C-alpha cells in the first residue's frame, strides 16, 4: 500500500490509514486556499472518528462567514 509491504494481518488498518491520508490531502487541496476576505486567515478542519466509515468533521475559523464558506465548499464536494 503506497509502495509499502503490509502484513495481511494489518491490511485493513493500513488501507484505512492510507484512505484517511488521501481524504485529508484532498480536503486540503480543495478548501485549503479559502481565506477570509476580512481577516486573511484559513479555516481549521478537524476530522474525528475511529475509522474511515465513522468520521465527522468540525470546522472553526475567525468568523462565521469563513466557516460557512468552507462548509459550503466541503458539502459541494463530499455531499
PDB file as gemmi writes it, atoms N, CA and C in Angstrom:
CRYST1    1.000    1.000    1.000  90.00  90.00  90.00 P 1                      
ATOM      1  N   UNK A   1       0.862  -1.174   0.000  1.00  0.00           N  
ATOM      2  CA  UNK A   1       0.000   0.000   0.000  1.00  0.00           C  
ATOM      3  C   UNK A   1       0.901   1.227   0.000  1.00  0.00           C  
ATOM      4  N   UNK A   2       0.683   2.102  -0.964  1.00  0.00           N  
ATOM      5  CA  UNK A   2       1.527   3.291  -1.111  1.00  0.00           C  
ATOM      6  C   UNK A   2       3.006   2.939  -1.169  1.00  0.00           C  
ATOM      7  N   UNK A   3       3.312   1.831  -1.836  1.00  0.00           N  
ATOM      8  CA  UNK A   3       4.706   1.438  -2.005  1.00  0.00           C  
ATOM      9  C   UNK A   3       5.301   0.689  -0.824  1.00  0.00           C  
ATOM     10  N   UNK A   4       4.491   0.394   0.182  1.00  0.00           N  
ATOM     11  CA  UNK A   4       4.997  -0.319   1.359  1.00  0.00           C  
ATOM     12  C   UNK A   4       4.431  -1.730   1.399  1.00  0.00           C  
ATOM     13  N   UNK A   5       5.220  -2.662   1.912  1.00  0.00           N  
ATOM     14  CA  UNK A   5       4.724  -4.010   2.145  1.00  0.00           C  
ATOM     15  C   UNK A   5       3.881  -3.984   3.414  1.00  0.00           C  
ATOM     16  N   UNK A   6       2.753  -4.685   3.367  1.00  0.00           N  
ATOM     17  CA  UNK A   6       1.848  -4.720   4.511  1.00  0.00           C  
ATOM     18  C   UNK A   6       1.532  -6.163   4.825  1.00  0.00           C  
ATOM     19  N   UNK A   7       1.685  -6.531   6.069  1.00  0.00           N  
ATOM     20  CA  UNK A   7       1.338  -7.865   6.546  1.00  0.00           C  
ATOM     21  C   UNK A   7      -0.167  -8.061   6.376  1.00  0.00           C  
ATOM     22  N   UNK A   8      -0.578  -9.230   5.952  1.00  0.00           N  
ATOM     23  CA  UNK A   8      -2.002  -9.480   5.716  1.00  0.00           C  
ATOM     24  C   UNK A   8      -2.839  -9.286   6.973  1.00  0.00           C  
ATOM     25  N   UNK A   9      -2.256  -9.473   8.146  1.00  0.00           N  
ATOM     26  CA  UNK A   9      -2.987  -9.262   9.398  1.00  0.00           C  
ATOM     27  C   UNK A   9      -3.276  -7.776   9.649  1.00  0.00           C  
ATOM     28  N   UNK A  10      -2.502  -6.894   9.025  1.00  0.00           N  
ATOM     29  CA  UNK A  10      -2.665  -5.454   9.221  1.00  0.00           C  
ATOM     30  C   UNK A  10      -3.247  -4.756   7.991  1.00  0.00           C  
ATOM     31  N   UNK A  11      -3.728  -5.530   7.029  1.00  0.00           N  
ATOM     32  CA  UNK A  11      -4.200  -4.972   5.765  1.00  0.00           C  
ATOM     33  C   UNK A  11      -5.330  -3.962   5.951  1.00  0.00           C  
ATOM     34  N   UNK A  12      -6.340  -4.307   6.731  1.00  0.00           N  
ATOM     35  CA  UNK A  12      -7.488  -3.416   6.917  1.00  0.00           C  
ATOM     36  C   UNK A  12      -7.047  -2.080   7.510  1.00  0.00           C  
ATOM     37  N   UNK A  13      -6.247  -2.123   8.557  1.00  0.00           N  
ATOM     38  CA  UNK A  13      -5.776  -0.891   9.193  1.00  0.00           C  
ATOM     39  C   UNK A  13      -4.931  -0.053   8.238  1.00  0.00           C  
ATOM     40  N   UNK A  14      -4.097  -0.711   7.457  1.00  0.00           N  
ATOM     41  CA  UNK A  14      -3.234   0.000   6.518  1.00  0.00           C  
ATOM     42  C   UNK A  14      -4.056   0.664   5.418  1.00  0.00           C  
ATOM     43  N   UNK A  15      -5.080  -0.021   4.930  1.00  0.00           N  
ATOM     44  CA  UNK A  15      -5.944   0.549   3.896  1.00  0.00           C  
ATOM     45  C   UNK A  15      -6.707   1.746   4.447  1.00  0.00           C  
ATOM     46  N   UNK A  16      -7.248   1.623   5.647  1.00  0.00           N  
ATOM     47  CA  UNK A  16      -7.975   2.739   6.260  1.00  0.00           C  
ATOM     48  C   UNK A  16      -7.055   3.929   6.504  1.00  0.00           C  
ATOM     49  N   UNK A  17      -5.854   3.668   6.952  1.00  0.00           N  
ATOM     50  CA  UNK A  17      -4.896   4.748   7.204  1.00  0.00           C  
ATOM     51  C   UNK A  17      -4.543   5.459   5.900  1.00  0.00           C  
ATOM     52  N   UNK A  18      -4.305   4.694   4.837  1.00  0.00           N  
ATOM     53  CA  UNK A  18      -3.970   5.280   3.537  1.00  0.00           C  
ATOM     54  C   UNK A  18      -5.156   6.064   2.974  1.00  0.00           C  
ATOM     55  N   UNK A  19      -6.353   5.537   3.130  1.00  0.00           N  
ATOM     56  CA  UNK A  19      -7.560   6.214   2.656  1.00  0.00           C  
ATOM     57  C   UNK A  19      -7.776   7.516   3.411  1.00  0.00           C  
ATOM     58  N   UNK A  20      -7.587   7.476   4.722  1.00  0.00           N  
ATOM     59  CA  UNK A  20      -7.751   8.674   5.546  1.00  0.00           C  
ATOM     60  C   UNK A  20      -6.728   9.736   5.145  1.00  0.00           C  
ATOM     61  N   UNK A  21      -5.504   9.308   4.859  1.00  0.00           N  
ATOM     62  CA  UNK A  21      -4.460  10.245   4.437  1.00  0.00           C  
ATOM     63  C   UNK A  21      -4.849  10.904   3.112  1.00  0.00           C  
ATOM     64  N   UNK A  22      -5.364  10.118   2.167  1.00  0.00           N  
ATOM     65  CA  UNK A  22      -5.797  10.675   0.882  1.00  0.00           C  
ATOM     66  C   UNK A  22      -6.966  11.637   1.063  1.00  0.00           C  
ATOM     67  N   UNK A  23      -7.877  11.314   1.950  1.00  0.00           N  
ATOM     68  CA  UNK A  23      -9.004  12.194   2.237  1.00  0.00           C  
ATOM     69  C   UNK A  23      -8.508  13.533   2.783  1.00  0.00           C  
ATOM     70  N   UNK A  24      -7.575  13.475   3.713  1.00  0.00           N  
ATOM     71  CA  UNK A  24      -7.005  14.696   4.299  1.00  0.00           C  
ATOM     72  C   UNK A  24      -6.322  15.541   3.220  1.00  0.00           C  
ATOM     73  N   UNK A  25      -5.548  14.905   2.360  1.00  0.00           N  
ATOM     74  CA  UNK A  25      -4.867  15.625   1.278  1.00  0.00           C  
ATOM     75  C   UNK A  25      -5.870  16.246   0.315  1.00  0.00           C  
ATOM     76  N   UNK A  26      -6.940  15.529   0.021  1.00  0.00           N  
ATOM     77  CA  UNK A  26      -7.959  16.025  -0.890  1.00  0.00           C  
ATOM     78  C   UNK A  26      -8.700  17.227  -0.289  1.00  0.00           C  
ATOM     79  N   UNK A  27      -9.023  17.152   0.991  1.00  0.00           N  
ATOM     80  CA  UNK A  27      -9.688  18.272   1.652  1.00  0.00           C  
ATOM     81  C   UNK A  27      -8.778  19.493   1.659  1.00  0.00           C  
ATOM     82  N   UNK A  28      -7.520  19.299   1.990  1.00  0.00           N  
ATOM     83  CA  UNK A  28      -6.563  20.408   1.999  1.00  0.00           C  
ATOM     84  C   UNK A  28      -6.463  21.038   0.615  1.00  0.00           C  
ATOM     85  N   UNK A  29      -6.415  20.209  -0.405  1.00  0.00           N  
ATOM     86  CA  UNK A  29      -6.317  20.701  -1.786  1.00  0.00           C  
ATOM     87  C   UNK A  29      -7.552  21.520  -2.161  1.00  0.00           C  
ATOM     88  N   UNK A  30      -8.732  21.069  -1.741  1.00  0.00           N  
ATOM     89  CA  UNK A  30      -9.973  21.703  -2.167  1.00  0.00           C  
ATOM     90  C   UNK A  30     -10.392  22.916  -1.342  1.00  0.00           C  
ATOM     91  N   UNK A  31     -10.078  22.946  -0.075  1.00  0.00           N  
ATOM     92  CA  UNK A  31     -10.523  24.080   0.748  1.00  0.00           C  
ATOM     93  C   UNK A  31      -9.370  24.828   1.413  1.00  0.00           C  
ATOM     94  N   UNK A  32      -8.163  24.342   1.250  1.00  0.00           N  
ATOM     95  CA  UNK A  32      -7.012  24.979   1.889  1.00  0.00           C  
ATOM     96  C   UNK A  32      -6.739  26.386   1.391  1.00  0.00           C  
ATOM     97  N   UNK A  33      -7.207  26.683   0.194  1.00  0.00           N  
ATOM     98  CA  UNK A  33      -6.957  28.011  -0.367  1.00  0.00           C  
ATOM     99  C   UNK A  33      -8.017  29.040   0.025  1.00  0.00           C  
ATOM    100  N   UNK A  34      -9.083  28.601   0.690  1.00  0.00           N  
ATOM    101  CA  UNK A  34     -10.124  29.538   1.108  1.00  0.00           C  
ATOM    102  C   UNK A  34      -9.584  30.397   2.240  1.00  0.00           C  
ATOM    103  N   UNK A  35      -9.642  31.691   2.039  1.00  0.00           N  
ATOM    104  CA  UNK A  35      -9.176  32.653   3.047  1.00  0.00           C  
ATOM    105  C   UNK A  35     -10.307  33.613   3.359  1.00  0.00           C  
ATOM    106  N   UNK A  36     -10.363  34.040   4.590  1.00  0.00           N  
ATOM    107  CA  UNK A  36     -11.335  35.046   4.999  1.00  0.00           C  
ATOM    108  C   UNK A  36     -10.940  36.371   4.344  1.00  0.00           C  
ATOM    109  N   UNK A  37     -11.866  36.995   3.610  1.00  0.00           N  
ATOM    110  CA  UNK A  37     -11.520  38.252   2.958  1.00  0.00           C  
ATOM    111  C   UNK A  37     -11.256  39.402   3.938  1.00  0.00           C  
ATOM    112  N   UNK A  38     -11.829  39.292   5.121  1.00  0.00           N  
ATOM    113  CA  UNK A  38     -11.648  40.356   6.115  1.00  0.00           C  
ATOM    114  C   UNK A  38     -10.421  40.130   6.996  1.00  0.00           C  
ATOM    115  N   UNK A  39     -10.219  38.881   7.451  1.00  0.00           N  
ATOM    116  CA  UNK A  39      -9.166  38.586   8.420  1.00  0.00           C  
ATOM    117  C   UNK A  39      -7.947  37.891   7.805  1.00  0.00           C  
ATOM    118  N   UNK A  40      -8.075  37.470   6.551  1.00  0.00           N  
ATOM    119  CA  UNK A  40      -6.977  36.826   5.797  1.00  0.00           C  
ATOM    120  C   UNK A  40      -6.456  35.546   6.461  1.00  0.00           C  
ATOM    121  N   UNK A  41      -7.345  34.818   7.119  1.00  0.00           N  
ATOM    122  CA  UNK A  41      -6.940  33.554   7.741  1.00  0.00           C  
ATOM    123  C   UNK A  41      -7.712  32.403   7.113  1.00  0.00           C  
ATOM    124  N   UNK A  42      -7.236  31.195   7.353  1.00  0.00           N  
ATOM    125  CA  UNK A  42      -7.870  29.974   6.838  1.00  0.00           C  
ATOM    126  C   UNK A  42      -8.676  29.305   7.936  1.00  0.00           C  
ATOM    127  N   UNK A  43      -9.612  28.491   7.520  1.00  0.00           N  
ATOM    128  CA  UNK A  43     -10.384  27.694   8.476  1.00  0.00           C  
ATOM    129  C   UNK A  43      -9.538  26.522   8.959  1.00  0.00           C  
ATOM    130  N   UNK A  44      -9.874  26.020  10.125  1.00  0.00           N  
ATOM    131  CA  UNK A  44      -9.236  24.819  10.663  1.00  0.00           C  
ATOM    132  C   UNK A  44     -10.266  23.697  10.605  1.00  0.00           C  
ATOM    133  N   UNK A  45      -9.881  22.600   9.966  1.00  0.00           N  
ATOM    134  CA  UNK A  45     -10.773  21.454   9.818  1.00  0.00           C  
ATOM    135  C   UNK A  45     -10.199  20.300  10.625  1.00  0.00           C  
ATOM    136  N   UNK A  46     -11.013  19.758  11.522  1.00  0.00           N  
ATOM    137  CA  UNK A  46     -10.586  18.656  12.370  1.00  0.00           C  
ATOM    138  C   UNK A  46     -11.460  17.439  12.069  1.00  0.00           C  
ATOM    139  N   UNK A  47     -10.818  16.330  11.743  1.00  0.00           N  
ATOM    140  CA  UNK A  47     -11.524  15.076  11.492  1.00  0.00           C  
ATOM    141  C   UNK A  47     -11.558  14.274  12.790  1.00  0.00           C  
ATOM    142  N   UNK A  48     -12.718  13.711  13.079  1.00  0.00           N  
ATOM    143  CA  UNK A  48     -12.892  12.885  14.273  1.00  0.00           C  
ATOM    144  C   UNK A  48     -13.517  11.556  13.872  1.00  0.00           C  
ATOM    145  N   UNK A  49     -13.075  10.503  14.511  1.00  0.00           N  
ATOM    146  CA  UNK A  49     -13.639   9.182  14.254  1.00  0.00           C  
ATOM    147  C   UNK A  49     -12.624   8.087  14.464  1.00  0.00           C  
ATOM    148  N   UNK A  50     -13.125   6.860  14.701  1.00  0.00           N  
ATOM    149  CA  UNK A  50     -12.217   5.749  14.939  1.00  0.00           C  
ATOM    150  C   UNK A  50     -11.834   5.020  13.657  1.00  0.00           C  
ATOM    151  N   UNK A  51     -12.574   5.247  12.579  1.00  0.00           N  
ATOM    152  CA  UNK A  51     -12.218   4.633  11.305  1.00  0.00           C  
ATOM    153  C   UNK A  51     -12.810   5.445  10.158  1.00  0.00           C  
ATOM    154  N   UNK A  52     -12.495   5.066   8.956  1.00  0.00           N  
ATOM    155  CA  UNK A  52     -12.904   5.825   7.774  1.00  0.00           C  
ATOM    156  C   UNK A  52     -14.414   5.803   7.576  1.00  0.00           C  
ATOM    157  N   UNK A  53     -15.096   4.822   8.126  1.00  0.00           N  
ATOM    158  CA  UNK A  53     -16.545   4.715   7.979  1.00  0.00           C  
ATOM    159  C   UNK A  53     -17.296   5.529   9.022  1.00  0.00           C  
ATOM    160  N   UNK A  54     -16.592   5.977  10.039  1.00  0.00           N  
ATOM    161  CA  UNK A  54     -17.216   6.715  11.135  1.00  0.00           C  
ATOM    162  C   UNK A  54     -16.417   7.993  11.372  1.00  0.00           C  
ATOM    163  N   UNK A  55     -16.431   8.875  10.386  1.00  0.00           N  
ATOM    164  CA  UNK A  55     -15.636  10.094  10.504  1.00  0.00           C  
ATOM    165  C   UNK A  55     -16.562  11.306  10.384  1.00  0.00           C  
ATOM    166  N   UNK A  56     -16.288  12.304  11.187  1.00  0.00           N  
ATOM    167  CA  UNK A  56     -17.010  13.568  11.096  1.00  0.00           C  
ATOM    168  C   UNK A  56     -15.988  14.696  11.138  1.00  0.00           C  
ATOM    169  N   UNK A  57     -16.410  15.847  10.697  1.00  0.00           N  
ATOM    170  CA  UNK A  57     -15.507  16.979  10.625  1.00  0.00           C  
ATOM    171  C   UNK A  57     -16.075  18.147  11.409  1.00  0.00           C  
ATOM    172  N   UNK A  58     -15.198  18.881  12.051  1.00  0.00           N  
ATOM    173  CA  UNK A  58     -15.598  20.143  12.660  1.00  0.00           C  
ATOM    174  C   UNK A  58     -14.748  21.238  12.033  1.00  0.00           C  
ATOM    175  N   UNK A  59     -15.370  22.382  11.836  1.00  0.00           N  
ATOM    176  CA  UNK A  59     -14.704  23.497  11.179  1.00  0.00           C  
ATOM    177  C   UNK A  59     -14.737  24.693  12.118  1.00  0.00           C  
ATOM    178  N   UNK A  60     -13.579  25.303  12.297  1.00  0.00           N  
ATOM    179  CA  UNK A  60     -13.517  26.534  13.076  1.00  0.00           C  
ATOM    180  C   UNK A  60     -12.775  27.578  12.262  1.00  0.00           C  
ATOM    181  N   UNK A  61     -13.020  28.824  12.588  1.00  0.00           N  
ATOM    182  CA  UNK A  61     -12.368  29.902  11.856  1.00  0.00           C  
ATOM    183  C   UNK A  61     -12.547  31.223  12.567  1.00  0.00           C  
ATOM    184  N   UNK A  62     -12.021  32.249  11.973  1.00  0.00           N  
ATOM    185  CA  UNK A  62     -12.012  33.571  12.580  1.00  0.00           C  
ATOM    186  C   UNK A  62     -13.403  34.197  12.656  1.00  0.00           C  
ATOM    187  N   UNK A  63     -14.287  33.785  11.746  1.00  0.00           N  
ATOM    188  CA  UNK A  63     -15.637  34.349  11.738  1.00  0.00           C  
ATOM    189  C   UNK A  63     -16.606  33.361  11.089  1.00  0.00           C  
ATOM    190  N   UNK A  64     -17.888  33.601  11.293  1.00  0.00           N  
ATOM    191  CA  UNK A  64     -18.912  32.704  10.779  1.00  0.00           C  
ATOM    192  C   UNK A  64     -18.919  32.673   9.254  1.00  0.00           C  
ATOM    193  N   UNK A  65     -18.595  33.775   8.613  1.00  0.00           N  
ATOM    194  CA  UNK A  65     -18.571  33.814   7.146  1.00  0.00           C  
ATOM    195  C   UNK A  65     -17.552  32.819   6.593  1.00  0.00           C  
ATOM    196  N   UNK A  66     -16.375  32.742   7.187  1.00  0.00           N  
ATOM    197  CA  UNK A  66     -15.350  31.789   6.747  1.00  0.00           C  
ATOM    198  C   UNK A  66     -15.808  30.354   6.998  1.00  0.00           C  
ATOM    199  N   UNK A  67     -16.376  30.106   8.152  1.00  0.00           N  
ATOM    200  CA  UNK A  67     -16.867  28.762   8.481  1.00  0.00           C  
ATOM    201  C   UNK A  67     -17.948  28.345   7.488  1.00  0.00           C  
ATOM    202  N   UNK A  68     -18.885  29.256   7.198  1.00  0.00           N  
ATOM    203  CA  UNK A  68     -19.966  28.955   6.259  1.00  0.00           C  
ATOM    204  C   UNK A  68     -19.439  28.682   4.851  1.00  0.00           C  
ATOM    205  N   UNK A  69     -18.492  29.486   4.398  1.00  0.00           N  
ATOM    206  CA  UNK A  69     -17.928  29.303   3.052  1.00  0.00           C  
ATOM    207  C   UNK A  69     -17.185  27.969   2.950  1.00  0.00           C  
ATOM    208  N   UNK A  70     -16.427  27.624   3.983  1.00  0.00           N  
ATOM    209  CA  UNK A  70     -15.693  26.367   3.992  1.00  0.00           C  
ATOM    210  C   UNK A  70     -16.653  25.179   4.042  1.00  0.00           C  
ATOM    211  N   UNK A  71     -17.682  25.275   4.872  1.00  0.00           N  
ATOM    212  CA  UNK A  71     -18.695  24.218   4.971  1.00  0.00           C  
ATOM    213  C   UNK A  71     -19.402  24.027   3.640  1.00  0.00           C  
ATOM    214  N   UNK A  72     -19.768  25.122   3.001  1.00  0.00           N  
ATOM    215  CA  UNK A  72     -20.446  25.060   1.702  1.00  0.00           C  
ATOM    216  C   UNK A  72     -19.578  24.348   0.663  1.00  0.00           C  
ATOM    217  N   UNK A  73     -18.301  24.681   0.637  1.00  0.00           N  
ATOM    218  CA  UNK A  73     -17.367  24.056  -0.310  1.00  0.00           C  
ATOM    219  C   UNK A  73     -17.234  22.560  -0.037  1.00  0.00           C  
ATOM    220  N   UNK A  74     -17.077  22.192   1.234  1.00  0.00           N  
ATOM    221  CA  UNK A  74     -16.972  20.767   1.577  1.00  0.00           C  
ATOM    222  C   UNK A  74     -18.231  20.000   1.187  1.00  0.00           C  
ATOM    223  N   UNK A  75     -19.393  20.586   1.464  1.00  0.00           N  
ATOM    224  CA  UNK A  75     -20.645  19.920   1.121  1.00  0.00           C  
ATOM    225  C   UNK A  75     -20.814  19.773  -0.380  1.00  0.00           C  
ATOM    226  N   UNK A  76     -20.339  20.763  -1.141  1.00  0.00           N  
ATOM    227  CA  UNK A  76     -20.452  20.660  -2.597  1.00  0.00           C  
ATOM    228  C   UNK A  76     -19.584  19.545  -3.164  1.00  0.00           C  
ATOM    229  N   UNK A  77     -18.503  19.234  -2.471  1.00  0.00           N  
ATOM    230  CA  UNK A  77     -17.594  18.179  -2.928  1.00  0.00           C  
ATOM    231  C   UNK A  77     -17.987  16.814  -2.392  1.00  0.00           C  
ATOM    232  N   UNK A  78     -18.276  16.749  -1.092  1.00  0.00           N  
ATOM    233  CA  UNK A  78     -18.485  15.461  -0.432  1.00  0.00           C  
ATOM    234  C   UNK A  78     -19.934  15.161  -0.088  1.00  0.00           C  
ATOM    235  N   UNK A  79     -20.826  16.087  -0.360  1.00  0.00           N  
ATOM    236  CA  UNK A  79     -22.251  15.867  -0.105  1.00  0.00           C  
ATOM    237  C   UNK A  79     -22.557  16.009   1.294  1.00  0.00           C  
TER     238      UNK A  79                                                      
END                                                                             
